[in-house]
Tab-separated table of C-alpha atoms in Angstrom:
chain	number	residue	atom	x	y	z
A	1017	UNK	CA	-58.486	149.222	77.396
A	1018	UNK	CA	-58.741	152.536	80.063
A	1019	UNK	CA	-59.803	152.639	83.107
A	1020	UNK	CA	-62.733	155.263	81.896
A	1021	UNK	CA	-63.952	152.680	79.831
A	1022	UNK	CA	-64.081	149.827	82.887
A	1023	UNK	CA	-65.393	152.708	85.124
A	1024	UNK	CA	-68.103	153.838	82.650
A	1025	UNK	CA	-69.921	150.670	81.238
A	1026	UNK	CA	-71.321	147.516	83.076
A	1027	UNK	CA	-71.947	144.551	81.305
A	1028	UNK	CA	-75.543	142.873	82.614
A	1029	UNK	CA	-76.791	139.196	81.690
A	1030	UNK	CA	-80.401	138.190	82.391
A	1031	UNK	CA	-81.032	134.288	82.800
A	1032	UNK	CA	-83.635	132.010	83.441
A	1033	UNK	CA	-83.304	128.096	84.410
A	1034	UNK	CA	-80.043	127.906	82.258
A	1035	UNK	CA	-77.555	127.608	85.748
A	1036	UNK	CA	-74.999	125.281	83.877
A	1037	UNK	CA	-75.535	126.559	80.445
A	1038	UNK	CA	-74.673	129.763	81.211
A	1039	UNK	CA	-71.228	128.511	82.347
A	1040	UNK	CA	-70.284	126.622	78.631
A	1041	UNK	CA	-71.513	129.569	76.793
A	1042	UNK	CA	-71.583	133.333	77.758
A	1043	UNK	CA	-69.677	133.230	80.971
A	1044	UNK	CA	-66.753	131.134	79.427
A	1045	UNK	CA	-65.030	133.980	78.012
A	1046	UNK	CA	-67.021	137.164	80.272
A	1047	UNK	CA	-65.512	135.990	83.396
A	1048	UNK	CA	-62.208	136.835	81.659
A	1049	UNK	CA	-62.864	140.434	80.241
A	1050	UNK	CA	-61.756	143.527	82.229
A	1051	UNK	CA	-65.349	144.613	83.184
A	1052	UNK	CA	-67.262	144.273	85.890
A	1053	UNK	CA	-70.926	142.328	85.395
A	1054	UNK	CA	-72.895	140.226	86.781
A	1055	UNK	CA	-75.738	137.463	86.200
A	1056	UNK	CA	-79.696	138.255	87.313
A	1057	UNK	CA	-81.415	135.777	88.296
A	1058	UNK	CA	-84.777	135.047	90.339
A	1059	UNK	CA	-84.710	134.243	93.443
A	1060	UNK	CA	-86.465	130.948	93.338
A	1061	UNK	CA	-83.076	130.024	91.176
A	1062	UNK	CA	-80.721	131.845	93.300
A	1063	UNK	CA	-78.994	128.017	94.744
A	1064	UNK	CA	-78.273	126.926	91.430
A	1065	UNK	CA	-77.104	129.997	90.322
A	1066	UNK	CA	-74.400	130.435	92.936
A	1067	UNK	CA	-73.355	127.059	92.867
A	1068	UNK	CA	-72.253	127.240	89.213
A	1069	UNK	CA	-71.358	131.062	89.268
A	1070	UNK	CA	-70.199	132.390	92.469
A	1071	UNK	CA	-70.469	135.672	93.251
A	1072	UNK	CA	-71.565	137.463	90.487
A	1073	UNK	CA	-74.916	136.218	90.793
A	1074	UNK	CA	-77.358	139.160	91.751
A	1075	UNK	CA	-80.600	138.098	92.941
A	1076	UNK	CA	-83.780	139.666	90.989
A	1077	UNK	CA	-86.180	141.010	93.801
A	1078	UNK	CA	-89.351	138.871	92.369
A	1079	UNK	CA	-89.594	135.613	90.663
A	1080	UNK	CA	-92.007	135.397	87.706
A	1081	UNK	CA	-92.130	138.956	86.375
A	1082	UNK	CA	-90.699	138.611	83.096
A	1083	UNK	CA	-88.015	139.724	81.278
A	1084	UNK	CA	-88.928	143.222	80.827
A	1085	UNK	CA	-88.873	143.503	84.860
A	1086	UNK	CA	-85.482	141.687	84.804
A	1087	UNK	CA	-84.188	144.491	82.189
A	1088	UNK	CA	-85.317	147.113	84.233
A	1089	UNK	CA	-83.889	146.130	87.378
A	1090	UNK	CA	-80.380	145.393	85.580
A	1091	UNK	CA	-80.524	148.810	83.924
A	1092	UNK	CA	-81.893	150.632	87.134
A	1093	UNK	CA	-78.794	148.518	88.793
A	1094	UNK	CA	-76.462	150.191	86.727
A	1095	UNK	CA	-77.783	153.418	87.293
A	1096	UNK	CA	-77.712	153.213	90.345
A	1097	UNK	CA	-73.798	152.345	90.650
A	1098	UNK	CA	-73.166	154.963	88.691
A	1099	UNK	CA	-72.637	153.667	85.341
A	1100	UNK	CA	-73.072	156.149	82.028
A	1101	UNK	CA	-73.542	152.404	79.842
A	1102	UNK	CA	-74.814	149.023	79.938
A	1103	UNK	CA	-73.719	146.228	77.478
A	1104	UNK	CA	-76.562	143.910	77.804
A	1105	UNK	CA	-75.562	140.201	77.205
A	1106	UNK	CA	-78.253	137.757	76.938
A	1107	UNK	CA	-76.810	133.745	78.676
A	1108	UNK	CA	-76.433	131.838	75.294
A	1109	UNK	CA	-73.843	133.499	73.610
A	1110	UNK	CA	-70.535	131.850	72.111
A	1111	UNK	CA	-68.574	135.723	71.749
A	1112	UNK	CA	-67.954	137.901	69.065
A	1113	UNK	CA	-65.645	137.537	65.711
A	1114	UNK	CA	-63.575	140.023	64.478
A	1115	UNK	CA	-61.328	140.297	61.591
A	1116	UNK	CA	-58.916	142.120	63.560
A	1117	UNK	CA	-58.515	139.526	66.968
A	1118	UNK	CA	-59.579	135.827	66.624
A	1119	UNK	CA	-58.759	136.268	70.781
A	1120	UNK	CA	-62.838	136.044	71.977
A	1121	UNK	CA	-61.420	138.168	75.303
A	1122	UNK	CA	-59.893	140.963	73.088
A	1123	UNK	CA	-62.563	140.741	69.963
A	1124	UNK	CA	-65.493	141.073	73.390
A	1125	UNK	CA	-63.240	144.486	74.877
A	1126	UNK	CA	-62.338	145.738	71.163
A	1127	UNK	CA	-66.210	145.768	70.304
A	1128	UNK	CA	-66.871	147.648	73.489
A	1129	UNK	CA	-64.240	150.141	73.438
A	1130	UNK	CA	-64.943	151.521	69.664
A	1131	UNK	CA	-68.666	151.414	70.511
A	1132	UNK	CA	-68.052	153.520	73.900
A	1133	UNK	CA	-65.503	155.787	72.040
A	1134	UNK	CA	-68.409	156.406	69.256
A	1135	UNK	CA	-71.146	157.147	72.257
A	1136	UNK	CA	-68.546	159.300	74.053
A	1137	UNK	CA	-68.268	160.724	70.720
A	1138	UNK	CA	-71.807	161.578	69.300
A	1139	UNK	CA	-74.550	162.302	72.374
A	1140	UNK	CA	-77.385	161.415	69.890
A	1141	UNK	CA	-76.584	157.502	69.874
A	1142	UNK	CA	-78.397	155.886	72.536
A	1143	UNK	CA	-78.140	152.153	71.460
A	1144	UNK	CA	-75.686	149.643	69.352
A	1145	UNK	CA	-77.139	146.469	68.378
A	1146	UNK	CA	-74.321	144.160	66.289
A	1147	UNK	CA	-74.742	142.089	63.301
A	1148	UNK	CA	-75.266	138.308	63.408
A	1149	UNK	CA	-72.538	136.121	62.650
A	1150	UNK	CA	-73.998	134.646	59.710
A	1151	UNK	CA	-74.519	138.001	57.989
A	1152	UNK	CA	-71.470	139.131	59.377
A	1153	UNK	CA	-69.361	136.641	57.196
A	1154	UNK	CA	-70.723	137.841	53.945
A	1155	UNK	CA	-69.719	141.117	54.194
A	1156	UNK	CA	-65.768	140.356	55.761
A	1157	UNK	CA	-64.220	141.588	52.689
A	1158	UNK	CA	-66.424	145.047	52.432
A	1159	UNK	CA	-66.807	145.426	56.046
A	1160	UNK	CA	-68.498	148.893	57.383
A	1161	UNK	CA	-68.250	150.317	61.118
A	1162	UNK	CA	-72.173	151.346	60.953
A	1163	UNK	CA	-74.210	149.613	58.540
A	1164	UNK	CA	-77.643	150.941	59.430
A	1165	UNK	CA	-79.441	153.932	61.882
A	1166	UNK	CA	-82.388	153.620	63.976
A	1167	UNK	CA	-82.770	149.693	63.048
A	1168	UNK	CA	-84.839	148.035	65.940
A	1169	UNK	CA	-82.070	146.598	68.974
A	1170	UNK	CA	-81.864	143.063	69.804
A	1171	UNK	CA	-81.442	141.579	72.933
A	1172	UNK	CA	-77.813	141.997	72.980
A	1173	UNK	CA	-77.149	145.595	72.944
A	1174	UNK	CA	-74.840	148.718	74.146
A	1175	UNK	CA	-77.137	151.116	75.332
A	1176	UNK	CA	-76.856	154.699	76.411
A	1177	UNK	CA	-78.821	154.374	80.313
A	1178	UNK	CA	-79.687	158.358	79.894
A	1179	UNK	CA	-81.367	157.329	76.556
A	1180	UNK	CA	-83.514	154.202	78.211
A	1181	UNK	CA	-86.569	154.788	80.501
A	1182	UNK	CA	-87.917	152.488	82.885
A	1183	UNK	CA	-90.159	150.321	80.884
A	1184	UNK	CA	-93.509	149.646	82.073
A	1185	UNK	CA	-92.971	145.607	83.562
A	1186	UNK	CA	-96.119	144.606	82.232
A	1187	UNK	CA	-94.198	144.772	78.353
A	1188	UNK	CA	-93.293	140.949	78.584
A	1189	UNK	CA	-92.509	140.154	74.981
A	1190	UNK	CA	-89.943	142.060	72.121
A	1191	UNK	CA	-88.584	144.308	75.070
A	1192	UNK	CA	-85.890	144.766	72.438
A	1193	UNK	CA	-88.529	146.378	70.208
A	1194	UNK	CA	-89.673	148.109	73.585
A	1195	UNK	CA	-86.826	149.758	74.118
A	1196	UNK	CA	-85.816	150.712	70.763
A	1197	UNK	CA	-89.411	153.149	70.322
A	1198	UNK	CA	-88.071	154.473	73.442
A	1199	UNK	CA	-84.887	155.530	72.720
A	1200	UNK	CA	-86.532	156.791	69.617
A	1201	UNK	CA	-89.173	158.472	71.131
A	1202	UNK	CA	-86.537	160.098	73.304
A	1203	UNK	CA	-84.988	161.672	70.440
A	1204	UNK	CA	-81.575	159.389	70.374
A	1205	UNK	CA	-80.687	156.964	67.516
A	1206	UNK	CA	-79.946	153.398	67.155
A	1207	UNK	CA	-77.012	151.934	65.192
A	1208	UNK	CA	-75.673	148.705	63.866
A	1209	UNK	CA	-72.117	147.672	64.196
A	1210	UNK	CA	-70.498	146.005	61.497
A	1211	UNK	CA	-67.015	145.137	63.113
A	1212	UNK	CA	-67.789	142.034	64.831
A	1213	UNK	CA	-69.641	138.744	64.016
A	1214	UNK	CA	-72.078	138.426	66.990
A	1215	UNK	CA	-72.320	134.517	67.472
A	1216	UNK	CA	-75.417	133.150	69.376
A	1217	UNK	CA	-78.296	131.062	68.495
A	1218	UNK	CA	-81.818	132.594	69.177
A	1219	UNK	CA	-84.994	131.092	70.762
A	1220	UNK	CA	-83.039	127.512	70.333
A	1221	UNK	CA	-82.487	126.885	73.928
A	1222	UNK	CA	-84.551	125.421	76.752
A	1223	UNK	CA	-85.388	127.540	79.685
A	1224	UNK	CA	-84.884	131.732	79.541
A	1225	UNK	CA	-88.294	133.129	78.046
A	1226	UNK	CA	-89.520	129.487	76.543
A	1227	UNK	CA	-90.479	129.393	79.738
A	1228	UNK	CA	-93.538	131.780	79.626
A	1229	UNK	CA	-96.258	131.355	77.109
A	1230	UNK	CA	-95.085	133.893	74.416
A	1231	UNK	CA	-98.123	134.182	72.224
A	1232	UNK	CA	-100.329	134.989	74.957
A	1233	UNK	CA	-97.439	137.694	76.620
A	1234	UNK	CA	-96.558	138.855	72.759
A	1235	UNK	CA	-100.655	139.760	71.951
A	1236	UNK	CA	-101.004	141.240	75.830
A	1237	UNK	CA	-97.486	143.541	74.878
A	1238	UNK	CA	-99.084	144.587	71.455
A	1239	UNK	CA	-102.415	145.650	73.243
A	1240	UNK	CA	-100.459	147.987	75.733
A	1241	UNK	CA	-97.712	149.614	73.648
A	1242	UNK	CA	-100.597	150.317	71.819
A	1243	UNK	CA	-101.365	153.170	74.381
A	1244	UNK	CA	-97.945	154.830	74.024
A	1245	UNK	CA	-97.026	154.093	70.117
A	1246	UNK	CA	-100.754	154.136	68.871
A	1247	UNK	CA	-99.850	153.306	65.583
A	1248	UNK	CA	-97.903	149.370	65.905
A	1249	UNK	CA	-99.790	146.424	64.753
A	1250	UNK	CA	-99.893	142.613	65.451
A	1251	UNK	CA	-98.484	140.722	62.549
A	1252	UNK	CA	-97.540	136.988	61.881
A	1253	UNK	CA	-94.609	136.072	63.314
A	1254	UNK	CA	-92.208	133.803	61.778
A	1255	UNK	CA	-91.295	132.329	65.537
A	1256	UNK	CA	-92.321	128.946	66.793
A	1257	UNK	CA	-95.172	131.318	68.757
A	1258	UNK	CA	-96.540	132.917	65.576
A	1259	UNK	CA	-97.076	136.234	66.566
A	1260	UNK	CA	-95.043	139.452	66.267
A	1261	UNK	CA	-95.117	143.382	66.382
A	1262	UNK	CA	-95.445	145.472	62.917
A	1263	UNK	CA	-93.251	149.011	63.781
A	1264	UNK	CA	-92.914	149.756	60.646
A	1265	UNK	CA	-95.014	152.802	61.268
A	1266	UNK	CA	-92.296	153.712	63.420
A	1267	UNK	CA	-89.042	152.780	61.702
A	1268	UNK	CA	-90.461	155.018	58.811
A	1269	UNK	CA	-90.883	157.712	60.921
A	1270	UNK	CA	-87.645	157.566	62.460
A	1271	UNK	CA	-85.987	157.217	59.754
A	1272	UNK	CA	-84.226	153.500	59.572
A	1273	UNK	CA	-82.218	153.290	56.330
A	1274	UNK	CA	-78.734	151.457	55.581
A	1275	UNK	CA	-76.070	153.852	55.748
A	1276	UNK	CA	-72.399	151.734	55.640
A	1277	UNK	CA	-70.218	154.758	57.215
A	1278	UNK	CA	-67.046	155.260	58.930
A	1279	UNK	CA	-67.446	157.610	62.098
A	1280	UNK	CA	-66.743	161.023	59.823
A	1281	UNK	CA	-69.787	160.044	57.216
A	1282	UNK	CA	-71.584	159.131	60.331
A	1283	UNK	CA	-71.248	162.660	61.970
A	1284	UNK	CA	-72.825	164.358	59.557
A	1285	UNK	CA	-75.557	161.801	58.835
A	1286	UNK	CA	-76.512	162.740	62.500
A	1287	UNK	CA	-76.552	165.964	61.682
A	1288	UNK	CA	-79.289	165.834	59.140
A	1289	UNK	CA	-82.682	167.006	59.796
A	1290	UNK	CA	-84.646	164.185	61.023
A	1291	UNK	CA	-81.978	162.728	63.416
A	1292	UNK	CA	-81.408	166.120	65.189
């Protein structure tokens, strides 16, 4: 891996009341990788934190503001130490699978690297989100390096930190969703990678956002994107909280669509009309 790539992209991991989880799951192969990160946390948690991390804990400046807040101040971290990208981890997650390295150090920096080389590559790309490991084991033997454009991010993500505004706080719930309009709305484009198994469990886990009443924060989010992307909905939601956002408006606009592409097919895909 080069140094440009190490000097260029920080890796960021929000957590909430997981202090020793943390440590069996996401930072038992980070710690190892050649890039530099670190753990937010609030600073009612800051003790616990330390004691199982050390000093890659960085201490949130409020307690209790969400995870939106917590995403802004790691992104507005990174800016701020001069970093072009941020690989946003979320605590829970057991590392990546790759045909290619069974090594969950050198599948983690291989993912990175071919996703930097693609942003360094094509300006208009301002997230990656990465396909679950489930659906990532179907398609092993007809295995694409972008399987879809402008599909809605998930939590973990590569994003682009001149693509990503700071997000209004108040946006508690599907800040992934947030932030993909946003990049969107910016005129960038969001891709899937199809190279790696990503290999976490979601919204299985005590502590992080099952913390915070989620129905209440995911129908007070609806209400207020509402004043920037008029045209979402509130929809059922097949969560243990019920409710969820409709974008569909959005993704049609935008122009989400499965495209299974190398990077040649993918340069002139961005080149068509409604991605320029």
């Amino acid at each position: 891996m080069n140094d440009n790539i190490r000097k260029d992209v920080f890796v960021g991991v929000p957590s909430l009341s997981r202090p020793e989880y943390i440590t069996k799951k996401t930072m038992k192969w980070l710690k190892d990788t050649g890039f530099d990160f670190r753990i937010f946390v609030e600073p009612q948690e800051k003790f616990l934190y330390k004691q199982y991390n050390g000093n890659c804990v960085q201490v949130l400046d409020k307690s209790g503001q969400g995870l939106m807040f917590s995403l802004n101040s790691i992104r507005d971290f990174a800016r701020n130490n001069g970093y072009k990208y941020l690989f946003q981890l979320d605590d829970d997650v057991d590392g990546f699978e790759r045909v290619d390295d069974a090594d969950p150090v050198a599948a983690f920096e291989k993912t990175v690297e071919e996703c930097y080389e693609a942003m360094e590559t094509f300006e208009k790309i301002g997230g990656i989100r990465f396909t679950q490991y489930r659906y990532w084991l179907y398609s092993k033997k007809n295995m694409y390096k972008w399987t879809h454009i402008n599909r809605p991010l998930q939590g973990i993500c590569m994003l682009r930190l001149s693509a990503v505004p700071h997000i209004d706080d108040e946006l508690k719930e599907y800040t992934d969703t947030v932030t993909s309009l946003n990049i969107w709305a910016n005129g960038f484009v969001t891709l899937n990678y199809g190279l790696s198994g990503l290999k976490v469990v979601q919204n299985a886990n005590k502590g992080g956002c099952q913390t915070h009443d989620r129905k209440n924060d995911g129908v007070c989010t609806i209400e207020k994107l509402k004043e920037t992307f008029p045209l979402v909905k509130e929809k059922e939601g097949s969560s243990w909280f019920g409710v969820d956002v409709d974008i569909s408006a959005y993704t049609e606009k935008y122009g989400y669509e499965c495209i299974n592409s190398d990077d040649e097919r993918l340069h002139n895909i961005l080149k068509m009309s409604k991605f320029v």
